[in-house]
Short mmCIF file of C-alpha atoms in Angstrom, two decimals:
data_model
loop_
_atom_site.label_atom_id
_atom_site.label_comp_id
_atom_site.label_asym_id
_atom_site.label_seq_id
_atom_site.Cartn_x
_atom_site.Cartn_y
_atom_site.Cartn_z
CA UNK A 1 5.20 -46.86 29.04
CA UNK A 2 5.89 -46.41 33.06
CA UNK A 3 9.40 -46.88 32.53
CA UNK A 4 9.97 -44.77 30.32
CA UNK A 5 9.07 -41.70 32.69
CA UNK A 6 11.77 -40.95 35.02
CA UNK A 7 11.48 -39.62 38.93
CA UNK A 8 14.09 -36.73 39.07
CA UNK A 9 14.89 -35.03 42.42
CA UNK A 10 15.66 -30.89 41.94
CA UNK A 11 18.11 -29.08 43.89
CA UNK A 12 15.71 -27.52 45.83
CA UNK A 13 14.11 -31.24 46.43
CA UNK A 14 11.15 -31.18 44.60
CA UNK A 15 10.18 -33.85 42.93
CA UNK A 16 9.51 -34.01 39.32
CA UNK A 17 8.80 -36.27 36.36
CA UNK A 18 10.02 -36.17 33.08
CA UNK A 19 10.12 -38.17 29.62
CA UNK A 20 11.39 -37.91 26.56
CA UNK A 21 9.40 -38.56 23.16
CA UNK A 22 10.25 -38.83 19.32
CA UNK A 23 8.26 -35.76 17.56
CA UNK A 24 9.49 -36.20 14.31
CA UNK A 25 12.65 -36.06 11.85
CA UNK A 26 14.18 -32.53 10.75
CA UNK A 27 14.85 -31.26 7.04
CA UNK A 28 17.96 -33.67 7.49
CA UNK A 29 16.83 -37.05 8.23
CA UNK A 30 17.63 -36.40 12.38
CA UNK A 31 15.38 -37.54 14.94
CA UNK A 32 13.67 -34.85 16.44
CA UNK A 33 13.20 -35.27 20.20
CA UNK A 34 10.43 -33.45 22.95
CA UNK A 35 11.24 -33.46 26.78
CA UNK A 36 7.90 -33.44 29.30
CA UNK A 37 8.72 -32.50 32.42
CA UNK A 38 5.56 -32.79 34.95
CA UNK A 39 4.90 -32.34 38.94
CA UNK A 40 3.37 -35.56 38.71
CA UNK A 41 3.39 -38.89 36.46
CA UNK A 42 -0.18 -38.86 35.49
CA UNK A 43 0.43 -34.99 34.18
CA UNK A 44 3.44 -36.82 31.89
CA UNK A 45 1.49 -39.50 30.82
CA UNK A 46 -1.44 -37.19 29.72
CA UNK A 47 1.33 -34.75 27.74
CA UNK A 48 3.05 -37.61 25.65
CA UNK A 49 -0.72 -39.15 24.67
CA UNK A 50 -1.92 -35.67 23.62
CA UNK A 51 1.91 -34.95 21.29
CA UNK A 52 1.46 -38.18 20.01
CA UNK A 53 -1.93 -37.55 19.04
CA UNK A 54 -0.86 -34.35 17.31
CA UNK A 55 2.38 -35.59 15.45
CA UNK A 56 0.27 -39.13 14.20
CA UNK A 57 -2.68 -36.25 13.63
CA UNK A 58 0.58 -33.73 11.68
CA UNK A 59 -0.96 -30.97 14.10
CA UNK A 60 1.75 -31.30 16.50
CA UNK A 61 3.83 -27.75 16.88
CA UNK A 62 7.05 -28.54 18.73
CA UNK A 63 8.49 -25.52 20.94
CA UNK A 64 10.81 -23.26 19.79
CA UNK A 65 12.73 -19.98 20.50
CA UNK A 66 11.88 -18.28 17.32
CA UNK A 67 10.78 -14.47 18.14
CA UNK A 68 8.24 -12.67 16.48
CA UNK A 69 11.22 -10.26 14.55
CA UNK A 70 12.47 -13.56 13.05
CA UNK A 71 8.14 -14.57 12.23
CA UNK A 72 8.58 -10.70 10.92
CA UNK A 73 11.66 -11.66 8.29
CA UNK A 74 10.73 -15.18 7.43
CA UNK A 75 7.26 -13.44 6.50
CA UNK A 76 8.64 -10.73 4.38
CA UNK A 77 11.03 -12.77 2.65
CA UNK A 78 8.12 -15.27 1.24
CA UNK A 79 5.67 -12.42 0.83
CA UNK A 80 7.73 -9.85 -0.85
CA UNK A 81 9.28 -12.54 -3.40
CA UNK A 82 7.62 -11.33 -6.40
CA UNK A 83 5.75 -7.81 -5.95
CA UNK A 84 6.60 -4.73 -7.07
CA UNK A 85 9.03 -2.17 -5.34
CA UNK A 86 6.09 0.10 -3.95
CA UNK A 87 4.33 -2.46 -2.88
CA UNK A 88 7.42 -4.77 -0.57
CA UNK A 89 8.36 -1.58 0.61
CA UNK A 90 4.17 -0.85 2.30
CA UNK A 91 5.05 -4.32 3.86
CA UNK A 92 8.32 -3.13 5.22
CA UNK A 93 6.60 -0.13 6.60
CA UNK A 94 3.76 -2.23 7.64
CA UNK A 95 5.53 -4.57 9.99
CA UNK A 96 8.12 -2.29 11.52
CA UNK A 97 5.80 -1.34 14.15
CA UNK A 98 4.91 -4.99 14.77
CA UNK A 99 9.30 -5.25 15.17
CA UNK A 100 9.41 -1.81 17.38
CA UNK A 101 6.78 -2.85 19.39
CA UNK A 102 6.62 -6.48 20.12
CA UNK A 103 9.55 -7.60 18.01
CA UNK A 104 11.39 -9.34 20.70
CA UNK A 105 8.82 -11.25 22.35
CA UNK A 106 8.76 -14.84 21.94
CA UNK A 107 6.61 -16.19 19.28
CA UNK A 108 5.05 -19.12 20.91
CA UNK A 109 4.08 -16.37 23.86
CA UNK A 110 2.54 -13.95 22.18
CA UNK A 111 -1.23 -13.86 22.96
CA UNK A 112 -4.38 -11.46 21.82
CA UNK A 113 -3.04 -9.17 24.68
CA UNK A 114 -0.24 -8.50 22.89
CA UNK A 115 -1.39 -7.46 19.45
CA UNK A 116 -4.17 -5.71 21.44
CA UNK A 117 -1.33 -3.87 23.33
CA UNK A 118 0.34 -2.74 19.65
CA UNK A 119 -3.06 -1.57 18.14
CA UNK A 120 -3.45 0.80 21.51
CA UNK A 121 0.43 2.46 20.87
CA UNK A 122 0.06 2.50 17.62
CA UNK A 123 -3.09 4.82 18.05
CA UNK A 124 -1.74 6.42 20.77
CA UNK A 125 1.88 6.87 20.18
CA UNK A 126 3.60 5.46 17.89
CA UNK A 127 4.36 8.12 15.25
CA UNK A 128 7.56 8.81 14.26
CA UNK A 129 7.88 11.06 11.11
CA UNK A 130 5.69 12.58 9.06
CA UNK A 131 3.66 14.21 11.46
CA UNK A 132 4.17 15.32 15.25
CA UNK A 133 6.31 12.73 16.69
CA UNK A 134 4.75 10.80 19.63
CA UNK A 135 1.11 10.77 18.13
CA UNK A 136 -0.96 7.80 17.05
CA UNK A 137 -0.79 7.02 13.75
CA UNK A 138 -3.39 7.16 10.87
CA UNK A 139 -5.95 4.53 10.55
CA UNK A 140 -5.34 3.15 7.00
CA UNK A 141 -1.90 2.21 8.87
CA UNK A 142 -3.05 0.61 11.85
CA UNK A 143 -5.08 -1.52 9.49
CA UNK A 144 -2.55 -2.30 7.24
CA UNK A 145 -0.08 -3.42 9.92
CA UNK A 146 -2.57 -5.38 11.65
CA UNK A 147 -3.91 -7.57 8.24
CA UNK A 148 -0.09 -8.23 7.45
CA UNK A 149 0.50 -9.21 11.21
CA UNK A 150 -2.61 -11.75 10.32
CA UNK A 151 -1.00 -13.05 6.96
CA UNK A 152 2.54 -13.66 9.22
CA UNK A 153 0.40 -15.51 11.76
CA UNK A 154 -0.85 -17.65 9.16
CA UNK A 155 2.48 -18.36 7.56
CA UNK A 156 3.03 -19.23 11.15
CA UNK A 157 0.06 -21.55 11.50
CA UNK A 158 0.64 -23.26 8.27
CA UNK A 159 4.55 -24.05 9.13
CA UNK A 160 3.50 -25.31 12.51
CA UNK A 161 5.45 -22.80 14.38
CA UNK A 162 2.14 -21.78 16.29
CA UNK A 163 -0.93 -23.41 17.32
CA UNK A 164 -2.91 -20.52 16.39
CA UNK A 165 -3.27 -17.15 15.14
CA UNK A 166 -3.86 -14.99 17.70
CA UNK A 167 -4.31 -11.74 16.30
CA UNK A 168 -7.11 -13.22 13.86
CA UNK A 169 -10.18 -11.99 15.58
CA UNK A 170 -8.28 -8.88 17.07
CA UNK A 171 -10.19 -5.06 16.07
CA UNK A 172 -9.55 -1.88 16.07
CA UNK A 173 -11.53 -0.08 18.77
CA UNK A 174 -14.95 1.63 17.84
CA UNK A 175 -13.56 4.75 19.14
CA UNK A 176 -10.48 4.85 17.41
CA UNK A 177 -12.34 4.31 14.12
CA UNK A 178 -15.42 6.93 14.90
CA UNK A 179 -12.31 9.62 15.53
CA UNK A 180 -10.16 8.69 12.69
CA UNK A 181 -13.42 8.91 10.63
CA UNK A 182 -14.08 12.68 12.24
CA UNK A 183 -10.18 13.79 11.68
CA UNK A 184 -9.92 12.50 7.98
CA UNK A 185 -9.54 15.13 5.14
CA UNK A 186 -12.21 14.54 2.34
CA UNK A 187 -10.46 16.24 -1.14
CA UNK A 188 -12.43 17.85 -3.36
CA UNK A 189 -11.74 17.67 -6.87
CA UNK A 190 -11.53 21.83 -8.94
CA UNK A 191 -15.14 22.54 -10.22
CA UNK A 192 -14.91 22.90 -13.69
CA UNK A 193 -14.68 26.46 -13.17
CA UNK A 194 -11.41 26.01 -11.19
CA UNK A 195 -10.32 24.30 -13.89
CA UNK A 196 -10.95 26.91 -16.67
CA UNK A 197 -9.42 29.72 -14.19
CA UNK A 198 -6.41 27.47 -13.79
CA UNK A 199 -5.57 26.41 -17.47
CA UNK A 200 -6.76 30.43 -18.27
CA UNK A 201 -3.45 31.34 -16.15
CA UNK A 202 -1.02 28.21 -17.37
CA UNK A 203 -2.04 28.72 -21.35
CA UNK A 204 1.46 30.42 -21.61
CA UNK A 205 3.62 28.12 -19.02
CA UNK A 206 6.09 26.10 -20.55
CA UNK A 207 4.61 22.95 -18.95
CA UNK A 208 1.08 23.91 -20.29
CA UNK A 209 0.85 20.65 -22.13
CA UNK A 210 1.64 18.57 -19.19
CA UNK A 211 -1.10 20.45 -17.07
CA UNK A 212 -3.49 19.14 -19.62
CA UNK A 213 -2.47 15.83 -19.43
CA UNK A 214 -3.07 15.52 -15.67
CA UNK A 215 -6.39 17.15 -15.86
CA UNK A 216 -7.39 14.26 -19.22
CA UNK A 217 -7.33 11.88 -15.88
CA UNK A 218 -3.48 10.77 -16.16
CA UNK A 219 -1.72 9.63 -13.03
CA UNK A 220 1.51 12.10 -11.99
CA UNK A 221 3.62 8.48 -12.53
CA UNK A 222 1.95 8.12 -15.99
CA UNK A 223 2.50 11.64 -16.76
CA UNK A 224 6.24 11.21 -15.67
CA UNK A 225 6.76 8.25 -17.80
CA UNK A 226 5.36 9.57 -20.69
CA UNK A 227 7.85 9.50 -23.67
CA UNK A 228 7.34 11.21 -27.11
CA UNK A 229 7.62 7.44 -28.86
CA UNK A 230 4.12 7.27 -26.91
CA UNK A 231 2.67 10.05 -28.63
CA UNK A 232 1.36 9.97 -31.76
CA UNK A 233 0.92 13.50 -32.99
CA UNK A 234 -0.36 12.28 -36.44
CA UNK A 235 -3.37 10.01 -35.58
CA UNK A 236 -3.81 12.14 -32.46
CA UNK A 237 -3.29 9.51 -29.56
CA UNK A 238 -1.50 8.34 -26.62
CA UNK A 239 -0.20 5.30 -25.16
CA UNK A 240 0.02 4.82 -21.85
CA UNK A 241 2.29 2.01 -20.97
CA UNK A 242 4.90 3.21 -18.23
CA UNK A 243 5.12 4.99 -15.44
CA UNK A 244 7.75 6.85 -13.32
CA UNK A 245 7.19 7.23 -9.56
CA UNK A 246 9.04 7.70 -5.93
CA UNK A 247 9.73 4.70 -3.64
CA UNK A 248 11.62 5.55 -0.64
CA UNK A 249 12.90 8.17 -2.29
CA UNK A 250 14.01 5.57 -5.17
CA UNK A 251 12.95 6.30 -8.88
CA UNK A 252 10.86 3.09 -9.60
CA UNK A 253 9.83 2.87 -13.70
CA UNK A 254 7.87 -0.07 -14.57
CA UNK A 255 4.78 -0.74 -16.64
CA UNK A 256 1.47 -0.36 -15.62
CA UNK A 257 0.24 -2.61 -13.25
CA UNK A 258 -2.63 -4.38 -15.04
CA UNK A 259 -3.91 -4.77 -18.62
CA UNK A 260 -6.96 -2.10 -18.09
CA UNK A 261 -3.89 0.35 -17.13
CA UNK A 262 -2.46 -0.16 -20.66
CA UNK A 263 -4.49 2.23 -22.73
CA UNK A 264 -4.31 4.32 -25.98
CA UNK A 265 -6.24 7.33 -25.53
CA UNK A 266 -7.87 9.88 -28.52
CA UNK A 267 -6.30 13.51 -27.55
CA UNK A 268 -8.83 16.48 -27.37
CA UNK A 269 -7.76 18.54 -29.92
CA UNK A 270 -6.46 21.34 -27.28
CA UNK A 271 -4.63 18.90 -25.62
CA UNK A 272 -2.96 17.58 -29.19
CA UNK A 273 -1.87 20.81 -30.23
CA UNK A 274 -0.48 21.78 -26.92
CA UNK A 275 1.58 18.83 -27.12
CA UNK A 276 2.47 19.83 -30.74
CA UNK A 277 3.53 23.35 -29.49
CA UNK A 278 5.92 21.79 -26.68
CA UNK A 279 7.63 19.37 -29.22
CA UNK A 280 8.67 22.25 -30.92
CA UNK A 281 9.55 24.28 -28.17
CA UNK A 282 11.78 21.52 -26.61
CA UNK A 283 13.82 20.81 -30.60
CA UNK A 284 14.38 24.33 -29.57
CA UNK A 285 15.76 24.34 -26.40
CA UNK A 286 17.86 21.09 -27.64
CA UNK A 287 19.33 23.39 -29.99
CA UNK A 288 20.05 26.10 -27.16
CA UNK A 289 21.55 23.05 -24.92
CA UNK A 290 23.72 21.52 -27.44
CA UNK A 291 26.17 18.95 -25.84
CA UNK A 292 24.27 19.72 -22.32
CA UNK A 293 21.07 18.35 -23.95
CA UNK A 294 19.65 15.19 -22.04
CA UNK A 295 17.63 13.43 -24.66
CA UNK A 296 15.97 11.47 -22.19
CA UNK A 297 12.68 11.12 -24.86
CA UNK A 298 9.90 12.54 -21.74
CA UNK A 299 7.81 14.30 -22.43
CA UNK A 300 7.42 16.07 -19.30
CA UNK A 301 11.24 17.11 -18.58
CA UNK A 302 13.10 20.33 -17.48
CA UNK A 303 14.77 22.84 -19.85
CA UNK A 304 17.54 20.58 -20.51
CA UNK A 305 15.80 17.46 -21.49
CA UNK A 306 16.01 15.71 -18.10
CA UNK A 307 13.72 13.42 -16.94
CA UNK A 308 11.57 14.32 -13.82
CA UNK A 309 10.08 13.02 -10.73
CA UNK A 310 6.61 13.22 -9.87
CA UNK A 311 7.58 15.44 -6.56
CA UNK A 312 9.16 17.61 -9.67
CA UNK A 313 6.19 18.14 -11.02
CA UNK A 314 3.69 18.25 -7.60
CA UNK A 315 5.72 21.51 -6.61
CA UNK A 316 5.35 23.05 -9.58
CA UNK A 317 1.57 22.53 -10.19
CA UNK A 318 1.42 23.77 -6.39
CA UNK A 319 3.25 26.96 -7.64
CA UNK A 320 1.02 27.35 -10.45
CA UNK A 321 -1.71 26.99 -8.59
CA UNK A 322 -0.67 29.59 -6.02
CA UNK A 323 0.01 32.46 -8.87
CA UNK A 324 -2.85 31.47 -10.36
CA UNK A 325 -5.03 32.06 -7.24
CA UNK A 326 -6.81 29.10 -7.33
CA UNK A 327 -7.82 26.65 -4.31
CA UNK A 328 -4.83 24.35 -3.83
CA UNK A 329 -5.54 20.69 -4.65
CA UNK A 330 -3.42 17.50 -5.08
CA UNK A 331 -2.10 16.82 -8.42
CA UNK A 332 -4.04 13.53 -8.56
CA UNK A 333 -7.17 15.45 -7.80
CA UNK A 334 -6.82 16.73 -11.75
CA UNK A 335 -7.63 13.23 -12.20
CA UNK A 336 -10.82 12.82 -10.14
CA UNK A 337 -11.83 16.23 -11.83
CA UNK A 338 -11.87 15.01 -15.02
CA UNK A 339 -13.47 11.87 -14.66
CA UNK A 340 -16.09 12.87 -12.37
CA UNK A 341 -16.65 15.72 -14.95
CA UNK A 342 -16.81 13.15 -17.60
CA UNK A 343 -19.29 10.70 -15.18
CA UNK A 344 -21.63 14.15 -14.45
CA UNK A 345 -22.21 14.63 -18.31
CA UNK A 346 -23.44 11.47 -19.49
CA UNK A 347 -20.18 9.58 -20.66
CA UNK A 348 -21.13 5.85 -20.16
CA UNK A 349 -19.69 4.54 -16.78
CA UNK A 350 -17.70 1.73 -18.77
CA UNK A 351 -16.11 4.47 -20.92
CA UNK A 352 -15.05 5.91 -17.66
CA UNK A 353 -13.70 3.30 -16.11
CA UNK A 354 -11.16 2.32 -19.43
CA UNK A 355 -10.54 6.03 -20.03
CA UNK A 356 -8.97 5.63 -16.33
CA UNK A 357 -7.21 2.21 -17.01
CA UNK A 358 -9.09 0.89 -13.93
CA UNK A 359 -10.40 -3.17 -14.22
CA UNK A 360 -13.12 -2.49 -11.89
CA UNK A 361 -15.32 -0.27 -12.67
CA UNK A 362 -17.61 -0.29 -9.53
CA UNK A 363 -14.11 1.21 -8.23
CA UNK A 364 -13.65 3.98 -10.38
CA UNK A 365 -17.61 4.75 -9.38
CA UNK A 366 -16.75 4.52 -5.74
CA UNK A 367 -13.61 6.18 -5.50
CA UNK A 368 -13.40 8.84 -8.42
CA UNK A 369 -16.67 10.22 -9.61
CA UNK A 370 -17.87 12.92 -7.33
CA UNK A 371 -21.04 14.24 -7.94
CA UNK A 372 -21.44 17.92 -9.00
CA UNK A 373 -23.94 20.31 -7.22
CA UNK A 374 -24.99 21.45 -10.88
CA UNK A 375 -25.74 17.75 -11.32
CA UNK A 376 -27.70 17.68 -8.18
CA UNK A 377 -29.51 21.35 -9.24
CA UNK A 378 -30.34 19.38 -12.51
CA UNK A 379 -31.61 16.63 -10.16
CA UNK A 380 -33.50 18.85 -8.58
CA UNK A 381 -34.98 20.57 -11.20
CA UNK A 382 -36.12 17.07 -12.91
CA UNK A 383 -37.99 16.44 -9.46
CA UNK A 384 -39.79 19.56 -9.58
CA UNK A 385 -41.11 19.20 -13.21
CA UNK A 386 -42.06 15.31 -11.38
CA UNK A 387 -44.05 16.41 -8.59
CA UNK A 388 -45.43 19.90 -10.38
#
C-alpha cells in the first residue's frame, strides 16, 4: 500500500500526500474514484482504511457539490409524486424558506448551526406576505418547514449524499413557542343564540339554504361542490362526495379525502325544505337567464347558475353577518357550532364524528367540540344536587 501514496511538492513548497482509491461504480457501470490528500502519510493511510471500511460496510458517502436547493428539488420531486394539489403546494411553501435562506449552501456543509440559524429568521424575519413584511412568521410554519427539512435530510441520509441528518434533533426555542402560544387567536364557535339571530336575519336571503348547510357541519369546499344530483329531495338526504376549494388561487375539485369523508346525511326538515325552496327559485332564474344560464348543476351558485368559490361564499356570509349584527366568525366556525352543539346535547360521540366525515374520532373531540357554558351551568348544577 506505500506505493500507492504519492509525495507531491505545492507551489508554495509544502509538502503533501495524496492517493487515489476505488469508491465504487456509478448508475453506468464507471469506476468511481476518491482522491486523499493529507499533510502527512500516516493521515492518508488512516483516510483510505476508514473509506474502505465504509464502501465494504455500504456506509461510505463520497463528496459532492450538490447544494441544499438541489436536496430541496430532488426532495419535492419524490415527495410530491402522488399527493393532492393542496397538499404539494404546503410543501412548496414549506421549503422555500429553507431555499431563501440557506438554499445555496453546500449540502455536505451544512451543520445544526445552520438550520438553527433559519429557525431564528424565520421567527424573527422572515415574513413576506400576508402579514407585515419583515416579521417572524407563525409557528405552525416554522414547524412545518422544519419537519419537511427533516424528511429531505433523510432522503439525504438514505441516498448517501450525507452522513447525517443534522437538523434531526434541532427545536424551536422555548421562547418562541411560550409567545406564539400568548399571540394565537382562539375562535369561538356562535352560541346557539348567535345562530338563531343569524338564520332569523338570512330566512329571506337567496342563499338561505346554503347558510344552513354550513351551520349542519359542512365544510365551505363541501358546500361548494355540492351538486343537485347529490341531493335527494325525495328521501330527504345528501351525499357528500366532492368538494371545490382554492389552491394558489387555483380551483382544485376532487373527492373527499378519505372514506369517513364520504357520507350521506338525513336533512333536518328546515334544512330540506329550504333546499326545496331554492330549487325552485333557481328553475326560475334559469328561465329569466335563458341562453346566459350556466347549468353548472351546484347547488350553491350565483344568479346565473355559475359555479362558486369558497372565497365567493366567505365574503358573503361575512356580509350577512355584518347586516345581521352578529359577532363575525369564520365560515368553518358554522361547522364547529354545530357539532359542538350536537356533542353538548347528548348525541353519541361516534355519531359525531361520522356526521363530520372525520376517521378519528378522538380528533373531532379534540379539535371541534367546544364545551358550552350552559353545559358547564348544567355541570354545575349536577354538583350541587351531589354535595347538597
Amino acid at each position: 500500500m506505500p506505493e500507492t501514496i504519492k509525495k507531491i511538492t505545492l507551489k508554495n513548497g509544502k509538502v503533501r500526500y495524496r492517493t487515489v482509491v476505488d469508491i465504487g461504480r456509478d448508475a453506468d457501470g464507471k469506476r468511481k474514484q476518491l482522491t486523499i490528500t493529507k499533510d502527512t502519510r500516516r493521515e492518508v493511510v488512516e483516510e483510505r482504511a476508514r473509506i474502505l471500511h465504509q464502501r465494504s460496510a455500504g456506509t461510505l458517502v463520497p463528496p459532492n457539490k450538490l447544494t441544499v436547493a438541489d436536496l430541496v428539488e430532488m426532495w419535492l420531486k419524490a415527495a410530491t409524486r402522488d399527493v393532492e394539489a393542496a397538499t404539494k403546494r404546503s410543501y412548496e411553501d414549506a421549503m422555500r424558506y429553507v431555499q431563501t435562506h440557506l438554499g445555496g449552501k453546500r449540502l455536505q456543509q451544512l451543520t445544526e448551526d445552520d438550520v438553527e440559524s433559519l429557525i431564528d429568521w424565520m421567527l424573527t424575519n422572515a415574513r413576506r406576505r400576508g402579514g407585515k413584511p419583515g416579521t417572524g412568521v407563525g409557528l405552525r410554519t416554522v414547524r412545518l418547514t422544519l419537519g419537511r427539512l427533516r424528511a429531505a435530510l433523510t432522503l439525504a441520509v438514505r441516498r448517501q449524499l450525507v452522513v447525517r441528518n443534522v437538523a434531526e434533533h434541532v427545536t424551536i426555542p422555548r421562547d418562541a413557542k411560550d409567545a406564539a402560544k400568548a399571540r394565537q387567536k382562539k375562535y369561538v364557535p356562535w352560541t346557539e343564540e348567535e345562530v338563531r339571530a343569524f338564520l332569523a336575519h338570512v330566512a329571506s336571503d337567496r342563499l338561505y339554504a346554503v347558510w344552513l348547510l354550513s351551520l349542519i357541519g359542512m365544510r365551505p369546499a363541501e358546500v361548494c361542490g355540492l351538486r343537485w344530483t347529490d341531493v335527494d329531495l325525495q328521501a330527504g338526504t345528501i351525499a357528500i362526495e366532492t368538494t371545490r376549494t382554492l389552491v394558489a388561487g387555483e380551483v382544485v375539485e376532487k373527492a373527499a379525502k378519505s372514506d369517513a369523508g364520504q357520507r350521506r346525511l338525513p336533512l333536518p326538515d328546515i334544512v330540506l325544505t329550504a333546499l326545496k325552496a331554492f330549487r325552485k327559485r333557481q328553475a326560475a332564474e334559469q328561465l329569466a337567464a335563458g341562453e346566459g344560464w350556466w347549468a353548472s348543476g351546484r347547488v350553491a351558485c350565483d344568479e346565473i347558475g355559475r359555479e362558486v368559490k369558497t372565497d365567493w361564499l366567505r365574503r358573503r356570509a361575512y356580509k350577512a353577518m355584518e347586516t345581521a349584527e352578529v359577532r363575525k366568525v369564520r365560515l368553518y366556525d358554522a361547522r364547529h357550532a354545530c357539532l359542538s352543539w350536537m356533542a353538548n346535547n347528548g348525541v353519541p360521540d361516534v355519531v359525531v364524528s361520522a356526521w363530520a366525515g372525520h376517521a378519528d374520532l378522538g380528533f373531532t373531540k379534540r379539535v371541534y367540540v367546544h364545551s358550552d357554558p350552559q353545559a358547564l351551568k348544567a355541570g354545575s348544577e349536577k354538583l350541587g344536587e351531589l354535595l347538597g
